[in-house]
Amino acid sequence: MSPISPAAISPRRPVPAHIDRPEYVDQPAPLPFRGSEVKDADTIARMRVAGRLAAQALQLVGKHVAPGITTDELDAIGHDFLVENGAYPSTLGYKGFPKSLCSSVNEVICHGIPDSRVVEDGDIVNIDITAYVDGVHGDTNATFLAGDVDEQTRLLVERTEESLRRAIKAVRPGRRMNVIGRVIESYAKRFGYGVVREFTGHGIGTTFHSGLIVPHFDNPTYDTVIEPGMTFTIEPMLCLGTHEWEMWDDDWTVVTKDGKASAQFEHTLLVTETGAEVLTLP
């Protein structure tokens, strides 16, 4: 794997005027969230639609991850799918983000901006895509293998997805939010992986990020009680080396401090009376 470096970013892709935009588009920041983390039945029904669309978009983009394609071309695929289905790509214009998905390659932990860089044989590519439709968001991501990925990195990807599965199983009404991070970190420690701390899961619904924090490491201070009807994401970021990171001058792209690979997976969840329902399935 060669180190990732910034490349050319194409002009912003247009969204047809008839598609509703989130209130934050091209604003300095979103409006503060004043609602409840527990959603009503109507909001949940709409989130199921948004989550399914996001999952279908992710699946489609993932099929195109291969050596020779650019991350900008992957962005175009995701963008076109969402707008053709009447959804707005939630990242486009969020705090100035210029693209319709995040593409984080190899040592990029999260928030990579799609650009003219060509995906190489042996790369891993995380695609993070969110659909906004009928006033709600559905947010999901996955890490895809491009060509012949080395065993160590392939296992990192598999185990990161497994850490998400285990975290979802740990969600139960009455438990504290920090159980999620405890499960993820204890699993990651078996393999000596770094667990990114500063970028977390989040509450989601009519707002992209509600202010609710879902930690991926063991920290007792995150003691919010999980309740039925809550909707939030879990999105662990595991690293082959250190969990420490640096940010590029674009104020978005986050890379591991030691240049080693990082993988991530994410689902939007609804807390049920007995556990969690995954809303971001195709």
GROMACS .gro file of C-alpha atoms in nm:
model
  282
    1MET     CA    1   0.000   0.000   0.000
    2SER     CA    2   0.134   0.339  -0.093
    3PRO     CA    3   0.057   0.627   0.147
    4ILE     CA    4  -0.264   0.818   0.066
    5SER     CA    5  -0.223   1.179  -0.038
    6PRO     CA    6  -0.471   1.446  -0.149
    7ALA     CA    7  -0.580   1.445  -0.514
    8ALA     CA    8  -0.805   1.660  -0.734
    9ILE     CA    9  -1.166   1.710  -0.620
   10SER     CA   10  -1.426   1.749  -0.894
   11PRO     CA   11  -1.705   2.011  -0.890
   12ARG     CA   12  -2.003   1.950  -0.666
   13ARG     CA   13  -2.268   1.724  -0.814
   14PRO     CA   14  -2.614   1.880  -0.854
   15VAL     CA   15  -2.927   1.757  -0.679
   16PRO     CA   16  -3.261   1.809  -0.857
   17ALA     CA   17  -3.463   2.096  -0.712
   18HIS     CA   18  -3.762   1.878  -0.624
   19ILE     CA   19  -3.560   1.677  -0.370
   20ASP     CA   20  -3.592   1.813  -0.016
   21ARG     CA   21  -3.265   1.924   0.145
   22PRO     CA   22  -3.176   1.903   0.513
   23GLU     CA   23  -3.182   2.245   0.682
   24TYR     CA   24  -2.805   2.250   0.730
   25VAL     CA   25  -2.707   2.239   0.361
   26ASP     CA   26  -2.462   2.523   0.291
   27GLN     CA   27  -2.507   2.661   0.643
   28PRO     CA   28  -2.208   2.691   0.880
   29ALA     CA   29  -2.357   2.425   1.107
   30PRO     CA   30  -2.683   2.240   1.169
   31LEU     CA   31  -2.946   2.380   1.402
   32PRO     CA   32  -2.926   2.239   1.756
   33PHE     CA   33  -3.139   1.929   1.813
   34ARG     CA   34  -3.415   1.991   2.067
   35GLY     CA   35  -3.621   1.674   2.029
   36SER     CA   36  -3.631   1.337   2.200
   37GLU     CA   37  -3.388   1.052   2.133
   38VAL     CA   38  -3.693   0.822   2.158
   39LYS     CA   39  -3.875   0.832   1.823
   40ASP     CA   40  -4.244   0.803   1.752
   41ALA     CA   41  -4.390   0.538   1.520
   42ASP     CA   42  -4.415   0.773   1.221
   43THR     CA   43  -4.049   0.879   1.245
   44ILE     CA   44  -3.940   0.517   1.280
   45ALA     CA   45  -4.141   0.415   0.972
   46ARG     CA   46  -3.976   0.689   0.768
   47MET     CA   47  -3.633   0.593   0.901
   48ARG     CA   48  -3.685   0.238   0.781
   49VAL     CA   49  -3.725   0.374   0.428
   50ALA     CA   50  -3.420   0.602   0.454
   51GLY     CA   51  -3.212   0.323   0.608
   52ARG     CA   52  -3.302   0.076   0.335
   53LEU     CA   53  -3.213   0.328   0.063
   54ALA     CA   54  -2.878   0.402   0.224
   55ALA     CA   55  -2.807   0.029   0.250
   56GLN     CA   56  -2.894  -0.025  -0.116
   57ALA     CA   57  -2.669   0.266  -0.215
   58LEU     CA   58  -2.383   0.123  -0.008
   59GLN     CA   59  -2.429  -0.221  -0.163
   60LEU     CA   60  -2.424  -0.073  -0.514
   61VAL     CA   61  -2.114   0.140  -0.456
   62GLY     CA   62  -1.939  -0.153  -0.288
   63LYS     CA   63  -1.986  -0.370  -0.597
   64HIS     CA   64  -1.781  -0.115  -0.793
   65VAL     CA   65  -1.486  -0.101  -0.551
   66ALA     CA   66  -1.202  -0.249  -0.757
   67PRO     CA   67  -0.854  -0.156  -0.875
   68GLY     CA   68  -0.869   0.111  -1.144
   69ILE     CA   69  -1.175   0.308  -1.033
   70THR     CA   70  -1.141   0.649  -0.869
   71THR     CA   71  -1.310   0.736  -0.542
   72ASP     CA   72  -1.478   1.023  -0.727
   73GLU     CA   73  -1.638   0.772  -0.964
   74LEU     CA   74  -1.762   0.580  -0.660
   75ASP     CA   75  -1.911   0.903  -0.529
   76ALA     CA   76  -2.095   0.954  -0.859
   77ILE     CA   77  -2.248   0.605  -0.836
   78GLY     CA   78  -2.377   0.666  -0.484
   79HIS     CA   79  -2.497   1.017  -0.564
   80ASP     CA   80  -2.687   0.911  -0.874
   81PHE     CA   81  -2.856   0.620  -0.697
   82LEU     CA   82  -2.981   0.837  -0.411
   83VAL     CA   83  -3.115   1.122  -0.623
   84GLU     CA   84  -3.279   0.880  -0.867
   85ASN     CA   85  -3.467   0.741  -0.566
   86GLY     CA   86  -3.571   1.082  -0.440
   87ALA     CA   87  -3.319   1.102  -0.155
   88TYR     CA   88  -3.066   1.373  -0.072
   89PRO     CA   89  -2.706   1.259   0.003
   90SER     CA   90  -2.678   1.379   0.364
   91THR     CA   91  -2.305   1.457   0.356
   92LEU     CA   92  -2.333   1.694   0.056
   93GLY     CA   93  -2.303   2.045   0.197
   94TYR     CA   94  -2.285   1.929   0.560
   95LYS     CA   95  -2.050   2.179   0.728
   96GLY     CA   96  -1.903   2.236   0.382
   97PHE     CA   97  -1.834   1.871   0.294
   98PRO     CA   98  -1.817   1.870  -0.088
   99LYS     CA   99  -1.925   1.517  -0.178
  100SER     CA  100  -2.215   1.273  -0.149
  101LEU     CA  101  -2.030   1.004   0.047
  102CYS     CA  102  -1.705   0.959   0.240
  103SER     CA  103  -1.438   0.732   0.089
  104SER     CA  104  -1.167   0.637   0.338
  105VAL     CA  105  -0.882   0.431   0.191
  106ASN     CA  106  -0.622   0.229   0.385
  107GLU     CA  107  -0.485   0.453   0.664
  108VAL     CA  108  -0.771   0.701   0.632
  109ILE     CA  109  -0.986   0.639   0.942
  110CYS     CA  110  -1.291   0.838   0.835
  111HIS     CA  111  -1.429   1.136   0.639
  112GLY     CA  112  -1.210   1.090   0.332
  113ILE     CA  113  -1.322   1.314   0.045
  114PRO     CA  114  -1.376   1.134  -0.288
  115ASP     CA  115  -1.123   1.257  -0.543
  116SER     CA  116  -0.924   1.158  -0.850
  117ARG     CA  117  -0.709   0.899  -0.671
  118VAL     CA  118  -0.728   0.561  -0.841
  119VAL     CA  119  -0.800   0.262  -0.618
  120GLU     CA  120  -0.502   0.025  -0.623
  121ASP     CA  121  -0.477  -0.352  -0.594
  122GLY     CA  122  -0.459  -0.438  -0.224
  123ASP     CA  123  -0.642  -0.128  -0.100
  124ILE     CA  124  -0.926  -0.132   0.147
  125VAL     CA  125  -1.195   0.130   0.088
  126ASN     CA  126  -1.453   0.240   0.341
  127ILE     CA  127  -1.770   0.387   0.191
  128ASP     CA  128  -1.986   0.589   0.432
  129ILE     CA  129  -2.318   0.700   0.282
  130THR     CA  130  -2.632   0.854   0.428
  131ALA     CA  131  -2.975   0.903   0.271
  132TYR     CA  132  -3.207   1.190   0.367
  133VAL     CA  133  -3.564   1.129   0.256
  134ASP     CA  134  -3.903   1.233   0.393
  135GLY     CA  135  -3.737   1.437   0.666
  136VAL     CA  136  -3.513   1.167   0.819
  137HIS     CA  137  -3.164   1.021   0.776
  138GLY     CA  138  -3.034   0.663   0.737
  139ASP     CA  139  -2.657   0.626   0.785
  140THR     CA  140  -2.437   0.325   0.707
  141ASN     CA  141  -2.086   0.229   0.602
  142ALA     CA  142  -1.872  -0.071   0.521
  143THR     CA  143  -1.511  -0.144   0.426
  144PHE     CA  144  -1.455  -0.319   0.092
  145LEU     CA  145  -1.152  -0.507  -0.040
  146ALA     CA  146  -0.997  -0.405  -0.372
  147GLY     CA  147  -0.814  -0.688  -0.544
  148ASP     CA  148  -0.561  -0.896  -0.351
  149VAL     CA  149  -0.557  -0.761   0.006
  150ASP     CA  150  -0.289  -0.893   0.244
  151GLU     CA  151  -0.400  -1.132   0.517
  152GLN     CA  152  -0.332  -0.899   0.809
  153THR     CA  153  -0.546  -0.623   0.660
  154ARG     CA  154  -0.820  -0.861   0.546
  155LEU     CA  155  -0.850  -0.993   0.901
  156LEU     CA  156  -0.872  -0.638   1.034
  157VAL     CA  157  -1.170  -0.577   0.805
  158GLU     CA  158  -1.342  -0.903   0.904
  159ARG     CA  159  -1.288  -0.842   1.274
  160THR     CA  160  -1.409  -0.483   1.256
  161GLU     CA  161  -1.736  -0.605   1.109
  162GLU     CA  162  -1.754  -0.871   1.380
  163SER     CA  163  -1.702  -0.605   1.649
  164LEU     CA  164  -2.007  -0.422   1.511
  165ARG     CA  165  -2.214  -0.742   1.519
  166ARG     CA  166  -2.116  -0.802   1.882
  167ALA     CA  167  -2.194  -0.443   1.977
  168ILE     CA  168  -2.541  -0.465   1.820
  169LYS     CA  169  -2.613  -0.782   2.020
  170ALA     CA  170  -2.517  -0.595   2.340
  171VAL     CA  171  -2.789  -0.329   2.290
  172ARG     CA  172  -3.073  -0.384   2.539
  173PRO     CA  173  -3.318  -0.145   2.704
  174GLY     CA  174  -3.199  -0.059   3.055
  175ARG     CA  175  -2.832  -0.101   2.978
  176ARG     CA  176  -2.595   0.195   2.967
  177MET     CA  177  -2.458   0.327   2.639
  178ASN     CA  178  -2.102   0.245   2.749
  179VAL     CA  179  -2.173  -0.129   2.717
  180ILE     CA  180  -2.130  -0.080   2.342
  181GLY     CA  181  -1.776   0.050   2.373
  182ARG     CA  182  -1.686  -0.211   2.631
  183VAL     CA  183  -1.785  -0.494   2.396
  184ILE     CA  184  -1.599  -0.343   2.098
  185GLU     CA  185  -1.279  -0.263   2.286
  186SER     CA  186  -1.259  -0.598   2.466
  187TYR     CA  187  -1.289  -0.779   2.132
  188ALA     CA  188  -1.038  -0.551   1.955
  189LYS     CA  189  -0.783  -0.594   2.236
  190ARG     CA  190  -0.759  -0.967   2.160
  191PHE     CA  191  -0.579  -0.877   1.838
  192GLY     CA  192  -0.389  -0.570   1.957
  193TYR     CA  193  -0.596  -0.331   1.746
  194GLY     CA  194  -0.626   0.038   1.824
  195VAL     CA  195  -0.982   0.159   1.882
  196VAL     CA  196  -1.048   0.516   1.766
  197ARG     CA  197  -1.201   0.719   2.049
  198GLU     CA  198  -1.276   1.069   1.928
  199PHE     CA  199  -1.507   0.969   1.641
  200THR     CA  200  -1.816   0.798   1.769
  201GLY     CA  201  -2.160   0.669   1.686
  202HIS     CA  202  -2.441   0.918   1.724
  203GLY     CA  203  -2.811   0.971   1.763
  204ILE     CA  204  -2.990   1.009   1.432
  205GLY     CA  205  -3.340   1.071   1.297
  206THR     CA  206  -3.475   1.404   1.179
  207THR     CA  207  -3.121   1.530   1.246
  208PHE     CA  208  -2.802   1.379   1.105
  209HIS     CA  209  -2.628   1.395   1.446
  210SER     CA  210  -2.853   1.455   1.746
  211GLY     CA  211  -2.586   1.504   2.013
  212LEU     CA  212  -2.622   1.155   2.164
  213ILE     CA  213  -2.276   0.994   2.175
  214VAL     CA  214  -2.222   0.622   2.122
  215PRO     CA  215  -1.865   0.537   2.230
  216HIS     CA  216  -1.660   0.257   2.076
  217PHE     CA  217  -1.422   0.222   2.372
  218ASP     CA  218  -1.478   0.144   2.737
  219ASN     CA  219  -1.561   0.469   2.917
  220PRO     CA  220  -1.800   0.471   3.216
  221THR     CA  221  -1.885   0.839   3.173
  222TYR     CA  222  -2.111   0.755   2.875
  223ASP     CA  223  -2.389   0.630   3.102
  224THR     CA  224  -2.704   0.726   2.910
  225VAL     CA  225  -2.967   0.457   2.966
  226ILE     CA  226  -3.070   0.280   2.645
  227GLU     CA  227  -3.447   0.304   2.592
  228PRO     CA  228  -3.691   0.145   2.345
  229GLY     CA  229  -3.752   0.375   2.049
  230MET     CA  230  -3.403   0.528   2.051
  231THR     CA  231  -3.229   0.543   1.713
  232PHE     CA  232  -2.852   0.574   1.684
  233THR     CA  233  -2.551   0.449   1.491
  234ILE     CA  234  -2.271   0.220   1.598
  235GLU     CA  235  -1.964   0.258   1.375
  236PRO     CA  236  -1.640   0.118   1.521
  237MET     CA  237  -1.308   0.221   1.369
  238LEU     CA  238  -1.030  -0.031   1.439
  239CYS     CA  239  -0.665   0.017   1.345
  240LEU     CA  240  -0.375  -0.221   1.288
  241GLY     CA  241  -0.160   0.009   1.499
  242THR     CA  242  -0.225   0.313   1.714
  243HIS     CA  243  -0.568   0.469   1.764
  244GLU     CA  244  -0.403   0.811   1.747
  245TRP     CA  245  -0.474   1.021   1.439
  246GLU     CA  246  -0.396   1.334   1.244
  247MET     CA  247  -0.619   1.548   1.025
  248TRP     CA  248  -0.532   1.681   0.682
  249ASP     CA  249  -0.549   2.051   0.600
  250ASP     CA  250  -0.891   1.993   0.438
  251ASP     CA  251  -1.030   1.970   0.796
  252TRP     CA  252  -1.203   1.642   0.711
  253THR     CA  253  -0.966   1.359   0.624
  254VAL     CA  254  -0.855   1.171   0.938
  255VAL     CA  255  -0.554   0.937   0.907
  256THR     CA  256  -0.376   0.707   1.150
  257LYS     CA  257  -0.070   0.867   1.304
  258ASP     CA  258   0.148   0.563   1.222
  259GLY     CA  259   0.018   0.520   0.865
  260LYS     CA  260  -0.124   0.174   0.934
  261ALA     CA  261  -0.459   0.059   0.799
  262SER     CA  262  -0.794   0.133   0.960
  263ALA     CA  263  -1.134  -0.029   0.893
  264GLN     CA  264  -1.488   0.071   0.984
  265PHE     CA  265  -1.845  -0.062   0.966
  266GLU     CA  266  -2.170   0.114   1.060
  267HIS     CA  267  -2.542   0.053   1.098
  268THR     CA  268  -2.832   0.272   1.207
  269LEU     CA  269  -3.026   0.094   1.482
  270LEU     CA  270  -3.367   0.112   1.646
  271VAL     CA  271  -3.383  -0.003   2.007
  272THR     CA  272  -3.669  -0.250   2.054
  273GLU     CA  273  -3.818  -0.396   2.374
  274THR     CA  274  -3.575  -0.688   2.352
  275GLY     CA  275  -3.269  -0.561   2.166
  276ALA     CA  276  -3.196  -0.374   1.844
  277GLU     CA  277  -3.337  -0.372   1.493
  278VAL     CA  278  -3.093  -0.285   1.215
  279LEU     CA  279  -3.255  -0.019   0.994
  280THR     CA  280  -2.976  -0.012   0.734
  281LEU     CA  281  -3.030  -0.343   0.557
  282PRO     CA  282  -3.097  -0.356   0.181
   0.00000   0.00000   0.00000
